[in-house]
mmCIF file of C-alpha atoms in Angstrom:
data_model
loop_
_atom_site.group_PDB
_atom_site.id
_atom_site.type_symbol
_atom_site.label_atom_id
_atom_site.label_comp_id
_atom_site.label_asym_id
_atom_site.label_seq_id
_atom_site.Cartn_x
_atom_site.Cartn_y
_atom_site.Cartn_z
ATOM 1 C CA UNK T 15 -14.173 -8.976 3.225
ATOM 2 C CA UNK T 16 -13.212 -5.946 5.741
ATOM 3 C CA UNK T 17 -10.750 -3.801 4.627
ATOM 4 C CA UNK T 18 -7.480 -4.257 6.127
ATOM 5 C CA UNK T 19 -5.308 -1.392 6.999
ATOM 6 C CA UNK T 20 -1.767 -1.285 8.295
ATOM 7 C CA UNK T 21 -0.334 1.679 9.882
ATOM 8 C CA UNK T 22 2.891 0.433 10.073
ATOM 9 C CA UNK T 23 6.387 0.907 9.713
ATOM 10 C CA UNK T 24 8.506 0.847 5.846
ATOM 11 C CA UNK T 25 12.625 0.507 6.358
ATOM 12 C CA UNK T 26 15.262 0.369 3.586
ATOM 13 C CA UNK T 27 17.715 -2.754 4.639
ATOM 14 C CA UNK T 28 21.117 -2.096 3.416
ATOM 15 C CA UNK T 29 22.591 -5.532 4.144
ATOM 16 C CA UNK T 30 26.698 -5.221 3.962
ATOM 17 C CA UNK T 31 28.291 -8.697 4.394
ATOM 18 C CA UNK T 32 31.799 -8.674 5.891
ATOM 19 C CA UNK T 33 34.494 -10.935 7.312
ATOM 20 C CA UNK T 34 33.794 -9.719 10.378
ATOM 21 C CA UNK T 35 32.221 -7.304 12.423
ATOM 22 C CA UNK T 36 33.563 -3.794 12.308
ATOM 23 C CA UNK T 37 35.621 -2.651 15.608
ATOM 24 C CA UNK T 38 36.153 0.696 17.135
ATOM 25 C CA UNK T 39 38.574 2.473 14.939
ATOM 26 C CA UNK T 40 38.155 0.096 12.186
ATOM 27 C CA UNK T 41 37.756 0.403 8.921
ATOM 28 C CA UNK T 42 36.678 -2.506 6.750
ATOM 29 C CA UNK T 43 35.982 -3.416 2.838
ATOM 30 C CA UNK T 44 32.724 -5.203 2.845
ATOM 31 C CA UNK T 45 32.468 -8.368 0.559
ATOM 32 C CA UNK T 46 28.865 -7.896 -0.677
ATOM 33 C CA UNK T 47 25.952 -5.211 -0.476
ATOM 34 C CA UNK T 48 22.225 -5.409 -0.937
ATOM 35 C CA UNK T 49 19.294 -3.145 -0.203
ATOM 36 C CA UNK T 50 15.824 -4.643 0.552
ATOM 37 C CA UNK T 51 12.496 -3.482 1.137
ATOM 38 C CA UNK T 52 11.708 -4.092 5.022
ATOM 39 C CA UNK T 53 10.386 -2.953 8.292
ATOM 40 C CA UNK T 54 8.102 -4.924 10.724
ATOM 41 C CA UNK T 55 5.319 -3.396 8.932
ATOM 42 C CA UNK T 56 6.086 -3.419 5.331
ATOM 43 C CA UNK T 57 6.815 -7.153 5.467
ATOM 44 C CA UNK T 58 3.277 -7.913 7.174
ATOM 45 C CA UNK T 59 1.264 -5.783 4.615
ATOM 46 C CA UNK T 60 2.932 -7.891 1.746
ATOM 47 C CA UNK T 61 1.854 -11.079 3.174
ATOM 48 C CA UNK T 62 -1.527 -9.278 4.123
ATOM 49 C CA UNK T 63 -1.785 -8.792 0.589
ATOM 50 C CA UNK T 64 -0.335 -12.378 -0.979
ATOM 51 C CA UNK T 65 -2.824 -14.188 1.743
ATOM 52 C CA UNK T 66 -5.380 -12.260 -0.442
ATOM 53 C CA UNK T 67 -6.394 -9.750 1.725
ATOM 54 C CA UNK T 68 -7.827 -5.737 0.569
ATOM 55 C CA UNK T 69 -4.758 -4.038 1.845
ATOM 56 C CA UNK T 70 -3.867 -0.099 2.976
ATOM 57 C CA UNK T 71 -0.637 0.775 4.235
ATOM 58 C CA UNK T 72 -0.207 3.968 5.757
ATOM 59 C CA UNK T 73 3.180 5.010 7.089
ATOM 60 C CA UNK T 74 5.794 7.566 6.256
ATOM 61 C CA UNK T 75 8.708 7.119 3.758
ATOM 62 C CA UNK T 76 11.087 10.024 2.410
ATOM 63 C CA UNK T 77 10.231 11.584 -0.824
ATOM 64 C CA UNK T 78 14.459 11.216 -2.213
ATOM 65 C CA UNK T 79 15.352 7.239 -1.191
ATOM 66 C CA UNK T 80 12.145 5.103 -1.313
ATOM 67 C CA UNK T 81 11.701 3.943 -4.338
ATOM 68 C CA UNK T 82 12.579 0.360 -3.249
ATOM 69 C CA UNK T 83 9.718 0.641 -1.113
ATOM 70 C CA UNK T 84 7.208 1.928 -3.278
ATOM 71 C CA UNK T 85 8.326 -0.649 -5.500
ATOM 72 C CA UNK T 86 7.304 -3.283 -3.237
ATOM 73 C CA UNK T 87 3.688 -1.947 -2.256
ATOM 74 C CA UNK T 88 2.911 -1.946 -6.007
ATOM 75 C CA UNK T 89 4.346 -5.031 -6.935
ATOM 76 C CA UNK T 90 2.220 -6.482 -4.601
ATOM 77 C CA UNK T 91 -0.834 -4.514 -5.175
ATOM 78 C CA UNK T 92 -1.137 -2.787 -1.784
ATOM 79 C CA UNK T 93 -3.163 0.849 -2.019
ATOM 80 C CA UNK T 94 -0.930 3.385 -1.144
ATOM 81 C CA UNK T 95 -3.069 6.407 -0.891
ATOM 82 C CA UNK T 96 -2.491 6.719 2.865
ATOM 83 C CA UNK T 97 1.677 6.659 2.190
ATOM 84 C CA UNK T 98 3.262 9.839 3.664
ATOM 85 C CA UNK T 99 6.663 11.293 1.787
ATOM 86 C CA UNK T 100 8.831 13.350 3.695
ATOM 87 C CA UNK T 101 11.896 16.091 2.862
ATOM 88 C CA UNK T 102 13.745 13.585 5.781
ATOM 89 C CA UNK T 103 14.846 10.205 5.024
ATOM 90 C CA UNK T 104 13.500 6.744 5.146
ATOM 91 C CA UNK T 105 13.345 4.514 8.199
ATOM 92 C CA UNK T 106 16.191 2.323 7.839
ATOM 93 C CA UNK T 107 18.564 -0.181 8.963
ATOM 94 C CA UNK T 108 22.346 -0.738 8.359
ATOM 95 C CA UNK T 109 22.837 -4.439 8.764
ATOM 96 C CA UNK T 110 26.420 -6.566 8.839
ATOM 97 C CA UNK T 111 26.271 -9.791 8.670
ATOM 98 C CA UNK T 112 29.567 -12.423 9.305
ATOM 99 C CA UNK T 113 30.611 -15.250 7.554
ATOM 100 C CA UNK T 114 28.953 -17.606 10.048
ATOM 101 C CA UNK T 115 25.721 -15.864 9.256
ATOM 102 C CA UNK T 116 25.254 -13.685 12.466
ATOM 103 C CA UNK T 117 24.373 -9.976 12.256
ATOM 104 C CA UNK T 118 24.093 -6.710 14.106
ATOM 105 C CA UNK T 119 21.816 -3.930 13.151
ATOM 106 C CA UNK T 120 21.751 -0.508 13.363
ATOM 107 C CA UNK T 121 18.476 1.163 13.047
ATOM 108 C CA UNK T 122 17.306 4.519 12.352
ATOM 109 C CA UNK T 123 13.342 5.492 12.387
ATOM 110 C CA UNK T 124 13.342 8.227 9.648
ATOM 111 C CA UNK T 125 10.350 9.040 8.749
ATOM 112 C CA UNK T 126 8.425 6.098 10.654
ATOM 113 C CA UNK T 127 8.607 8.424 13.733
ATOM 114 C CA UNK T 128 7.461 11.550 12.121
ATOM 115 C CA UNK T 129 3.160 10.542 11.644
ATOM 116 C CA UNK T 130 0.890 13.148 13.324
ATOM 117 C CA UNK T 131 -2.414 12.974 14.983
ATOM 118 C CA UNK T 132 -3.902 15.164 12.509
ATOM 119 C CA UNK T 133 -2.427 12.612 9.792
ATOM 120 C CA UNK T 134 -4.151 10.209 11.968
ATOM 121 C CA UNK T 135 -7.296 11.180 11.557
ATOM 122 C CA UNK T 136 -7.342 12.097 8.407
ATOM 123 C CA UNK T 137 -6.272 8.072 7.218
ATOM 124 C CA UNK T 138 -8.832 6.706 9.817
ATOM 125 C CA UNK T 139 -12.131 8.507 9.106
ATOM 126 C CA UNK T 140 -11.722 6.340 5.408
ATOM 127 C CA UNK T 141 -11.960 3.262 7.477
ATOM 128 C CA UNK T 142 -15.206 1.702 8.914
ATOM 129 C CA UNK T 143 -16.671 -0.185 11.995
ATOM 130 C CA UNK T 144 -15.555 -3.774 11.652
ATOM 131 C CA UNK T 145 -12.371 -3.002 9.389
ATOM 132 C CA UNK T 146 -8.883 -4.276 10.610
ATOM 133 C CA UNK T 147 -6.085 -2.064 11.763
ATOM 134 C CA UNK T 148 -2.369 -3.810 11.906
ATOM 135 C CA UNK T 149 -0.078 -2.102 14.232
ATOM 136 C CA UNK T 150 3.667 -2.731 15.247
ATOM 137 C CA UNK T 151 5.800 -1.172 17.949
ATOM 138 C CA UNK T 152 8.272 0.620 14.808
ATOM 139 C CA UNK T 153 6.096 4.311 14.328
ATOM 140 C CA UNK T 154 4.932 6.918 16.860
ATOM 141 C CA UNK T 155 1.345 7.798 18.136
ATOM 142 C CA UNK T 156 0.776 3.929 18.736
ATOM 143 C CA UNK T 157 -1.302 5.196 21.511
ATOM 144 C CA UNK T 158 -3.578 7.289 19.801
ATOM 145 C CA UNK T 159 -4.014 5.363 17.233
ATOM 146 C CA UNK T 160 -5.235 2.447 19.055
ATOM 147 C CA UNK T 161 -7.979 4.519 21.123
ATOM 148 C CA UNK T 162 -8.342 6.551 17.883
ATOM 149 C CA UNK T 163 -9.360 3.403 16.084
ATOM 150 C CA UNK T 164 -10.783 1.237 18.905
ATOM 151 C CA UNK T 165 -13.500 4.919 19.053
ATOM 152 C CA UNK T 166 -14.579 3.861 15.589
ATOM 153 C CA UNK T 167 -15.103 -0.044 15.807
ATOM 154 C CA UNK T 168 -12.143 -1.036 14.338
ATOM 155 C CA UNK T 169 -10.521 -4.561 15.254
ATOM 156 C CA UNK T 170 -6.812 -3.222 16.285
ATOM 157 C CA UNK T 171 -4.522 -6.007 15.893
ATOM 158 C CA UNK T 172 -1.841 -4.916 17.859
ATOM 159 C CA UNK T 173 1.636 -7.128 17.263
ATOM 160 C CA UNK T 174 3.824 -6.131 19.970
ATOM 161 C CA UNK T 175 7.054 -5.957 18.847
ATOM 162 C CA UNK T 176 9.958 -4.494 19.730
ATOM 163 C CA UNK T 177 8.443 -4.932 23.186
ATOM 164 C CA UNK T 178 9.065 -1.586 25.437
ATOM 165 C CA UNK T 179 7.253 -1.517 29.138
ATOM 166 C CA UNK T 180 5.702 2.096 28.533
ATOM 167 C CA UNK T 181 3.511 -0.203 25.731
ATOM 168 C CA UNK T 182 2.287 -1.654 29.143
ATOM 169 C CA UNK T 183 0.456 2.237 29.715
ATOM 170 C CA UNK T 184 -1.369 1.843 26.412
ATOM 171 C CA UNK T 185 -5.205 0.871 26.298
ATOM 172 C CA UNK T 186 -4.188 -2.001 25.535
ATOM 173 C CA UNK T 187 -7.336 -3.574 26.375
ATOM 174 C CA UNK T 188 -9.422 -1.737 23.208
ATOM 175 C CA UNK T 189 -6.873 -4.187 20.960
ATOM 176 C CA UNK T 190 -9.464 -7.148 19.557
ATOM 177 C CA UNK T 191 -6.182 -9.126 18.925
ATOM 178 C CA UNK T 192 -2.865 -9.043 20.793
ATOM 179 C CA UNK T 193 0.454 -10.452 19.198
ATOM 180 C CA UNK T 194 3.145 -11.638 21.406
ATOM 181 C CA UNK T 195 5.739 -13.783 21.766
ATOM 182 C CA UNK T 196 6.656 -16.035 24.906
ATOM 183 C CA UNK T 197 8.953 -13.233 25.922
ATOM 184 C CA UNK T 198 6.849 -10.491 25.357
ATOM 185 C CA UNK T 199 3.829 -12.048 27.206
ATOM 186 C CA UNK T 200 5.395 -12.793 30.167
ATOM 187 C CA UNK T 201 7.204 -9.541 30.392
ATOM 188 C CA UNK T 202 3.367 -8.062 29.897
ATOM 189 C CA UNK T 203 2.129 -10.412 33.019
ATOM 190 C CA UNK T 204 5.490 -10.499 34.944
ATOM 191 C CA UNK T 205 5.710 -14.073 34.869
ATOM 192 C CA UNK T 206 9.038 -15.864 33.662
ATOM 193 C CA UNK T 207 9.953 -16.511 30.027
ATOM 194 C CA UNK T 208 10.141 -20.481 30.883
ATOM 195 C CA UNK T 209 6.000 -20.215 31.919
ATOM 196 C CA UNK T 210 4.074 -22.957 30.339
ATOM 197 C CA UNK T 211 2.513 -21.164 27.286
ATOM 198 C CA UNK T 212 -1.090 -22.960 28.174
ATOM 199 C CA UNK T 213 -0.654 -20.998 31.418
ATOM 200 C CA UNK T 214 0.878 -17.736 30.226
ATOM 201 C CA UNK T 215 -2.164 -16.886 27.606
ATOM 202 C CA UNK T 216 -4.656 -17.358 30.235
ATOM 203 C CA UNK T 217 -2.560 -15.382 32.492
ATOM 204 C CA UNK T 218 -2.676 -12.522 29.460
ATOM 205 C CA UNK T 219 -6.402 -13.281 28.549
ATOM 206 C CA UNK T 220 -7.004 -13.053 32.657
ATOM 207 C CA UNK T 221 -5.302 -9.778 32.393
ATOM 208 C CA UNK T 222 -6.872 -8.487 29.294
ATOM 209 C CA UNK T 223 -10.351 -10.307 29.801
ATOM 210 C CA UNK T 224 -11.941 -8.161 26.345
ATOM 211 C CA UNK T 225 -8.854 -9.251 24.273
ATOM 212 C CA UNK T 226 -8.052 -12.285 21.926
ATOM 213 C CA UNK T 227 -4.487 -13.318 22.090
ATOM 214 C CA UNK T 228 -1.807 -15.089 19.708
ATOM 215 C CA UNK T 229 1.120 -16.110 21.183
ATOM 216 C CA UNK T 230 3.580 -17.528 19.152
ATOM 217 C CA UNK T 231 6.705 -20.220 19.942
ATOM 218 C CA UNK T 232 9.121 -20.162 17.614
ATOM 219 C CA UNK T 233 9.332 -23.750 16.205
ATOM 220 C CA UNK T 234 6.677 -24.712 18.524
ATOM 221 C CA UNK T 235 4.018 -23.878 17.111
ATOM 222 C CA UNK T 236 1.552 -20.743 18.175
ATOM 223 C CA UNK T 237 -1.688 -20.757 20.370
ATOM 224 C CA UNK T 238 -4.798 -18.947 19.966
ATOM 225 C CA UNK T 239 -6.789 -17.526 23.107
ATOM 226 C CA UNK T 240 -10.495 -16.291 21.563
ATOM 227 C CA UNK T 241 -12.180 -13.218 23.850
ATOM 228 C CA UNK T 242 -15.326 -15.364 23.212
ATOM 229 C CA UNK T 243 -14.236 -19.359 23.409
ATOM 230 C CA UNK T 244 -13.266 -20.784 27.113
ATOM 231 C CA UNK T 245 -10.531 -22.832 25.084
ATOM 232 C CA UNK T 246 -7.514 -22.381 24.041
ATOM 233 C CA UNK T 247 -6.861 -23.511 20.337
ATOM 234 C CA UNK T 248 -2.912 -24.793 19.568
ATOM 235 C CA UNK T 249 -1.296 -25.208 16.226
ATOM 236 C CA UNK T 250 2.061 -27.181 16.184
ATOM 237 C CA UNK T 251 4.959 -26.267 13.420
ATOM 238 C CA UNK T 252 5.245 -27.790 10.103
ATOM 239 C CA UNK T 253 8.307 -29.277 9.637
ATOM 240 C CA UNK T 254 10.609 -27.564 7.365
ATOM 241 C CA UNK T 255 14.537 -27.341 6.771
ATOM 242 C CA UNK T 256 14.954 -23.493 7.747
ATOM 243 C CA UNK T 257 17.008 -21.227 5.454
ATOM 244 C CA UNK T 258 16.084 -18.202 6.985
ATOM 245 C CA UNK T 259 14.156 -17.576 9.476
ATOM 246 C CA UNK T 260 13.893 -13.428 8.971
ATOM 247 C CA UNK T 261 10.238 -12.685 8.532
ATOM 248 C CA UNK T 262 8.889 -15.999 9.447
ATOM 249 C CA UNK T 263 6.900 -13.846 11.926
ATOM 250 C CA UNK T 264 5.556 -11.367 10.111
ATOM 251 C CA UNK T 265 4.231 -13.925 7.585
ATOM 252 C CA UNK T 266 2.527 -15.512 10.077
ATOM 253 C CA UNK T 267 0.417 -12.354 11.496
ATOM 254 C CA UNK T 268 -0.261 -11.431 7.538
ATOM 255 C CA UNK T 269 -2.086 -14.488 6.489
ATOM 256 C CA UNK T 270 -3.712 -14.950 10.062
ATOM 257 C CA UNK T 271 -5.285 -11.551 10.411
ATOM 258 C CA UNK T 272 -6.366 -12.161 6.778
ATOM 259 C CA UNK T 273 -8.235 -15.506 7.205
ATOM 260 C CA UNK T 274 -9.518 -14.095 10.742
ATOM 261 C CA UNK T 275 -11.128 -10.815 8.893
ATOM 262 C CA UNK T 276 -12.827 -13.577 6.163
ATOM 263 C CA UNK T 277 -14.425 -15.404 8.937
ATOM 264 C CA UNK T 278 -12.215 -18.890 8.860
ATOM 265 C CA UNK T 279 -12.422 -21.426 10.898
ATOM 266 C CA UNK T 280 -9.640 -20.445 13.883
ATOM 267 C CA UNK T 281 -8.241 -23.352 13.603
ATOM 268 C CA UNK T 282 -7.742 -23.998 9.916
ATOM 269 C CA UNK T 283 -6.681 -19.790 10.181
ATOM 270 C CA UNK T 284 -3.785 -20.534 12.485
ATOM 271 C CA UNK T 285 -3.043 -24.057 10.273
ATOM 272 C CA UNK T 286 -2.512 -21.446 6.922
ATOM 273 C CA UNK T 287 -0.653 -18.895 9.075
ATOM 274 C CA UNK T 288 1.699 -21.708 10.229
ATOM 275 C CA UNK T 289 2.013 -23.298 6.483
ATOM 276 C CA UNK T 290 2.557 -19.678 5.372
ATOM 277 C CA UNK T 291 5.646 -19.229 7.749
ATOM 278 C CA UNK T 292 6.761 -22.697 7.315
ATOM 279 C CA UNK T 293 7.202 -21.813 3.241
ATOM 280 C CA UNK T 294 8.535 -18.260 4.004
ATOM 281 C CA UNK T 295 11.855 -20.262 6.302
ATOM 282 C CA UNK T 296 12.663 -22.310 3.437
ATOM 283 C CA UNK T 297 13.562 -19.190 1.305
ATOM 284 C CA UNK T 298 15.955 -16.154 2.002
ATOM 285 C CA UNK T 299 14.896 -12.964 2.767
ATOM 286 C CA UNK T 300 12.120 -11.155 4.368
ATOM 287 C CA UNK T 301 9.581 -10.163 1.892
ATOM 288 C CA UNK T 302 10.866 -11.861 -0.746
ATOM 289 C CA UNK T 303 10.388 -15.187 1.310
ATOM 290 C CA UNK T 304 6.819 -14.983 1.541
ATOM 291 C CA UNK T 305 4.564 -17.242 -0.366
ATOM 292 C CA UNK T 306 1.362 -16.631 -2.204
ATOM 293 C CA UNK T 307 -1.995 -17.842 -1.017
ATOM 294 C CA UNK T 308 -1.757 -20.763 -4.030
ATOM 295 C CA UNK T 309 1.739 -21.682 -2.980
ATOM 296 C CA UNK T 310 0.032 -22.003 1.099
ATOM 297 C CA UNK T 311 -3.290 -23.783 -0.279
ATOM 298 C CA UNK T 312 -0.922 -26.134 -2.305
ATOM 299 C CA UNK T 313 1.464 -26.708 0.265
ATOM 300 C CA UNK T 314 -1.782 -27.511 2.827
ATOM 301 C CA UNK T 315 -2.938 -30.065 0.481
ATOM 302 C CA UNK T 316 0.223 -32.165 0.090
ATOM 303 C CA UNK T 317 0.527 -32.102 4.495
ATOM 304 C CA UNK T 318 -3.275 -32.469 4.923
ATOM 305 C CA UNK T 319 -2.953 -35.294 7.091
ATOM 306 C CA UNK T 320 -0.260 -33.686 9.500
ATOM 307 C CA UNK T 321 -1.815 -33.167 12.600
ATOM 308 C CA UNK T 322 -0.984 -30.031 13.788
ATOM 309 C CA UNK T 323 -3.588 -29.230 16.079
ATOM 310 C CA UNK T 324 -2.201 -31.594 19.375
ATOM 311 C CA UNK T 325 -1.752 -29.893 22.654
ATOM 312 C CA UNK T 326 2.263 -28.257 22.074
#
């Protein structure tokens, strides 16, 4: 299998629950406080890993507050060799959440927004033509990291989130896979966020003709546009009571990139990656939600004759 390696971002969650939302001039005794492991990229390298994948994160943590994070990447045996400290903090995010369950989130990048190109390069020339390289819109140099990449045969799997337009003036086109949601893509294509998804990924795939796209629809489901296949291939949703939904996403991209690098079927690929999700709702958390590959397989074979693969 291709090495897999995720230059992504690595946040502490500090998670205060409260009775209500501070206001201006406030001050408030929270009821609860926990600190997770998170960060768009953290989260998909750990269900890179549990969907059995050979898995490299590079990123940049501080050398005084990460333990929680280096924690987590051993625990789930992720190589760490590329893993940058700093003197400065930790990417992180200072999260309230109510007693009806909604939050708000402050977020500060840390050390996710401190990588250089000569760091760069010196992480990339370990990697090889036809290796995979997970990015998310959470460090800095996204831009030369894609051509940087793209240069050496590398599949960039770019998931493009938190959506920005200057992501719009990135070679975007040297990507082999483009994540998006149905609010993302149409932003990208300037279409509305109500567009028939059938129509919007040919809209993206018309835009980005040397591209494979995954957009993904919530409870939907998710379709797959291949660079190289005229059709479009759908997956619908398992059904699931939802817990928590935090994650569900990054889940998803983990174990698909995974099964795409081993050569899977597309179809039975986007089937795991929705059964993988589907799992990760039913439990709280983000990385602690996400299931291992015998949990998914097992969880396959009991809804093996759901039909998930009906137009959405």
């Amino acid at each position: 299998m291709s090495k897999i390696l995720n230059f992504g971002s690595l946040n502490i969650d500090y998670v205060y629950t409260v009775p209500h939302f501070v206001m201006p001039g406030e001050t408030l005794a929270a009821l609860e406080r926990n600190v997770f492991a998170g960060g768009k990229g953290l989260n998909q390298s750990v269900a890179a890993a549990r969907a059995g994948g050979d898995v490299y994160h590079a990123g940049a943590i501080g050398k005084d507050d990460s333990k929680v994070l280096t924690d987590t990447i051993a625990t789930n045996k992720i190589n760490d060799e590329f893993l940058m400290r700093r003197d400065g903090p930790s990417g992180h995010t200072f999260i309230q959440v109510d007693t009806t369950g909604q939050n708000c989130i402050l977020l500060y990048g840390g050390a996710n927004q401190s990588i250089t190109c000569e760091e760069i390069d010196s992480t990339l020339k370990n990697f090889t033509k036809g290796d995979y390289l997970i990015l998310q819109n959470e460090i800095n140099n996204i831009e030369y990291l894609i051509k940087s990449a793209a240069a050496k045969g590398m599949k960039v799997c770019f998931n493009v989130s938190p959506f920005t337009t200057q992501l719009l003036t990135f070679p975007l086109d040297k990507c082999a896979y483009l994540i998006v949601n149905e609010i993302e893509g149409s932003s990208m294509v300037n279409m509305p966020e109500d567009t028939d998804p059938y129509i919007l990924i040919e809209k993206l795939a018309a835009k980005f003709p040397k591209t494979s796209f995954v957009l993904t629809l919530g409870v939907r489901g998710s379709v797959l546009k291949l660079k190289e296949r005229n059709d479009v291939i759908s997956c619908k949703s398992f059904k699931v009571k939802a817990v928590d939904t935090t994650g569900a996403g990054d889940t998803f991209l983990g174990y698909l990139i995974v099964n795409l690098a081993a050569n899977a079927d597309p179809k039975l690929a986007l089937k795991t990656a929705a059964a993988a999700s589907a799992i990760a709702v039913t439990r709280k958390g983000a990385a602690p939600s996400i299931p291992l590959k015998e949990e998914v397989m097992e969880f396959l074979a009991k809804n093996k004759d759901e039909v998930l693969t009906d137009k959405i």
